[in-house]
Amino acid sequence: MADAIVGASFGALAVSGGLDPWLPVAMSVLIFGGGAQFAAVGVVLAGGGALAAVAAGLVLNARLLPFGFAVADAAGRSWRTRLPGAHLITDETVAFTMRHRDPRLRRAVFWTCGLALFTCWNVAVAVGALAGRIVGDTGAIGLDAAFPAVLLALVLPSLTDRRLRGAALSGAAVAVATTPFLPPGLPVLLALTGLLLPGTGRGGPAEEAR
């Protein structure tokens, strides 16, 4: 349900922002990356260039590389299954697959979850794209807040870790401070410097022991 709401909000926001309805639909089928799609479309609608949009999407999807290693066995051993399987890797697919150790159960969960989410996401984006042409002002019904709310819900549990919290807050501060001066898309990329700032390294012995 959450993915359907976010998918519909993505389609509606993209179309109400000025994109043709086929663009968010095609983007969803070919990329199938919710956060990356929002980031790329957000950069474009804010006046940013194609390179900044692609870079923002790649940064957000970089987490899928270690995810792929974690569920490679569930996607199958041949390229005929691994290639489409790689396209279905999402946070949810990996989370549900990692809960199981039995190889056959892992494969069943991976493909069931992946195909269900792929179908749900793309249908919702198409419905949202059609609704975006009718609604016009998506902010009036709160669709513009759907993705930030879901993203915040996903991030909050991780912020209990001091190092992650420090990196996230530092990156957010850098992005907010540079937004008025830099082209759209670059502040998101600069937020990665939060990983390098003091206070985001490994904690002391007490924290490492936890």
Coordinates of C-alpha atoms in Angstrom, one line a residue, residues 34-204:
G34 CA 11.6 5.1 -6.4
G35 CA 14.1 7.3 -4.6
A36 CA 16.3 7.7 -7.7
Q37 CA 13.2 8.6 -9.8
F38 CA 12.1 11.2 -7.4
A39 CA 15.6 12.7 -7.2
A40 CA 16.1 12.8 -11.0
V41 CA 12.7 14.3 -11.7
G42 CA 13.1 16.7 -8.8
V43 CA 16.3 18.0 -10.3
V44 CA 14.8 18.4 -13.8
L45 CA 11.7 20.1 -12.6
A46 CA 13.8 22.5 -10.5
G47 CA 15.7 23.5 -13.6
G48 CA 18.8 21.3 -13.2
G49 CA 20.6 19.5 -16.1
A50 CA 20.5 15.9 -17.2
L51 CA 23.9 15.1 -15.8
A52 CA 22.9 16.4 -12.3
A53 CA 19.7 14.4 -12.5
V54 CA 21.5 11.2 -13.5
A55 CA 24.2 11.7 -10.9
A56 CA 21.6 12.2 -8.1
G57 CA 19.8 9.0 -9.2
L58 CA 23.0 7.0 -9.3
V59 CA 24.0 8.2 -5.8
L60 CA 20.7 7.1 -4.3
N61 CA 20.8 3.7 -6.2
A62 CA 24.5 3.1 -5.2
R63 CA 23.2 1.2 -2.1
L64 CA 21.8 -1.5 -4.5
L65 CA 25.3 -2.7 -5.3
P66 CA 25.8 -4.4 -1.9
F67 CA 22.1 -5.4 -1.9
G68 CA 22.8 -7.3 -5.1
F69 CA 25.6 -9.3 -3.5
A70 CA 23.3 -10.2 -0.6
V71 CA 20.5 -11.7 -2.7
A72 CA 22.5 -12.9 -5.7
D73 CA 21.7 -16.5 -4.9
A74 CA 17.9 -15.8 -4.8
A75 CA 18.0 -14.3 -8.3
G76 CA 19.3 -17.5 -9.8
R77 CA 22.6 -18.7 -11.3
S78 CA 22.1 -18.0 -15.0
W79 CA 22.2 -14.6 -16.7
R80 CA 18.7 -15.2 -18.0
T81 CA 17.4 -15.0 -14.4
R82 CA 20.0 -12.7 -12.9
L83 CA 19.5 -9.8 -15.3
P84 CA 15.7 -9.5 -14.7
G85 CA 16.3 -10.3 -11.1
A86 CA 18.8 -7.4 -10.7
H87 CA 16.0 -5.1 -12.0
L88 CA 13.7 -6.2 -9.2
I89 CA 16.1 -5.5 -6.4
T90 CA 14.7 -2.9 -4.0
D91 CA 14.9 -2.2 -0.3
E92 CA 11.7 -4.2 0.4
T93 CA 12.7 -7.2 -1.8
V94 CA 16.1 -7.5 -0.1
A95 CA 14.6 -7.1 3.4
F96 CA 12.0 -9.9 2.9
T97 CA 14.6 -12.2 1.2
M98 CA 17.2 -11.7 3.9
R99 CA 14.7 -12.9 6.6
H100 CA 15.0 -16.5 5.2
R101 CA 17.9 -18.9 5.0
D102 CA 16.4 -21.8 3.0
P103 CA 17.5 -21.4 -0.6
R104 CA 14.2 -22.4 -2.2
L105 CA 12.3 -20.1 0.2
R106 CA 14.6 -17.2 -0.5
R107 CA 14.1 -17.6 -4.3
A108 CA 10.3 -17.8 -3.8
V109 CA 10.2 -14.7 -1.6
F110 CA 12.6 -12.7 -3.8
W111 CA 10.6 -13.3 -7.0
T112 CA 7.2 -13.0 -5.5
C113 CA 8.0 -9.8 -3.7
G114 CA 9.9 -8.3 -6.6
L115 CA 7.3 -9.0 -9.2
A116 CA 4.4 -7.9 -7.0
L117 CA 6.2 -4.6 -6.2
F118 CA 7.1 -4.0 -9.8
T119 CA 3.5 -4.5 -10.9
C120 CA 2.1 -2.4 -8.0
W121 CA 4.6 0.4 -8.5
N122 CA 4.1 0.8 -12.3
V123 CA 0.3 0.6 -12.1
A124 CA 0.3 3.2 -9.4
V125 CA 2.7 5.5 -11.3
A126 CA 0.4 5.2 -14.4
V127 CA -2.7 6.1 -12.3
G128 CA -0.9 9.0 -10.7
A129 CA 0.3 10.3 -14.1
L130 CA -3.3 10.3 -15.3
A131 CA -4.5 11.9 -12.1
G132 CA -1.8 14.6 -12.3
R133 CA -3.4 15.9 -15.5
I134 CA -6.7 16.2 -13.8
V135 CA -5.7 17.4 -10.3
G136 CA -3.2 20.0 -11.4
D137 CA -2.1 21.3 -8.0
T138 CA -0.9 18.0 -6.3
G139 CA 0.2 20.0 -3.2
A140 CA -3.5 20.9 -2.5
I141 CA -4.2 17.2 -1.6
G142 CA -0.9 16.5 0.0
L143 CA 0.6 14.2 -2.6
D144 CA 3.8 16.2 -2.5
A145 CA 4.4 15.2 1.1
A146 CA 4.0 11.4 0.5
F147 CA 7.5 10.6 -0.6
P148 CA 9.3 12.7 2.0
A149 CA 7.1 11.1 4.7
V150 CA 7.9 7.6 3.5
L151 CA 11.6 8.4 3.1
L152 CA 11.7 9.8 6.6
A153 CA 9.9 6.7 8.0
L154 CA 12.6 4.5 6.4
V155 CA 15.5 6.6 7.7
L156 CA 14.4 7.2 11.2
P157 CA 15.2 3.7 12.6
S158 CA 18.8 4.0 11.4
L159 CA 19.3 7.3 13.2
T160 CA 19.5 5.5 16.5
D161 CA 23.2 4.8 15.6
R162 CA 25.3 7.8 16.6
R163 CA 27.7 7.6 13.6
L164 CA 24.8 7.4 11.1
R165 CA 23.0 10.2 12.9
G166 CA 26.0 12.4 12.7
A167 CA 26.6 11.7 9.1
A168 CA 23.0 12.3 8.2
L169 CA 22.7 15.5 10.1
S170 CA 26.0 16.8 8.7
G171 CA 25.0 15.9 5.1
A172 CA 21.6 17.5 5.6
A173 CA 23.2 20.7 6.9
V174 CA 25.5 20.9 3.9
A175 CA 22.6 20.4 1.5
V176 CA 20.4 23.0 3.1
A177 CA 23.3 25.5 3.3
T178 CA 24.3 25.1 -0.3
T179 CA 20.8 24.9 -1.9
P180 CA 20.4 28.8 -2.3
F181 CA 23.7 29.0 -4.2
L182 CA 24.2 25.9 -6.3
P183 CA 22.3 24.4 -9.3
P184 CA 19.5 21.9 -8.4
G185 CA 21.0 18.4 -7.8
L186 CA 24.4 19.5 -6.6
P187 CA 23.4 20.0 -3.0
V188 CA 22.2 16.4 -2.9
L189 CA 25.6 15.2 -4.1
L190 CA 27.4 17.5 -1.7
A191 CA 25.4 16.0 1.2
L192 CA 27.7 12.9 0.8
T193 CA 30.5 15.0 2.4
G194 CA 28.6 14.4 5.7
L195 CA 30.4 11.1 5.7
L196 CA 33.7 12.8 5.9
L197 CA 33.1 15.4 8.6
P198 CA 34.4 15.1 12.1
G199 CA 32.2 13.2 14.5
T200 CA 31.0 10.7 11.9
G201 CA 33.8 8.2 12.3
R202 CA 33.9 5.2 14.5
G203 CA 32.8 5.7 18.1
G204 CA 34.8 4.9 21.2

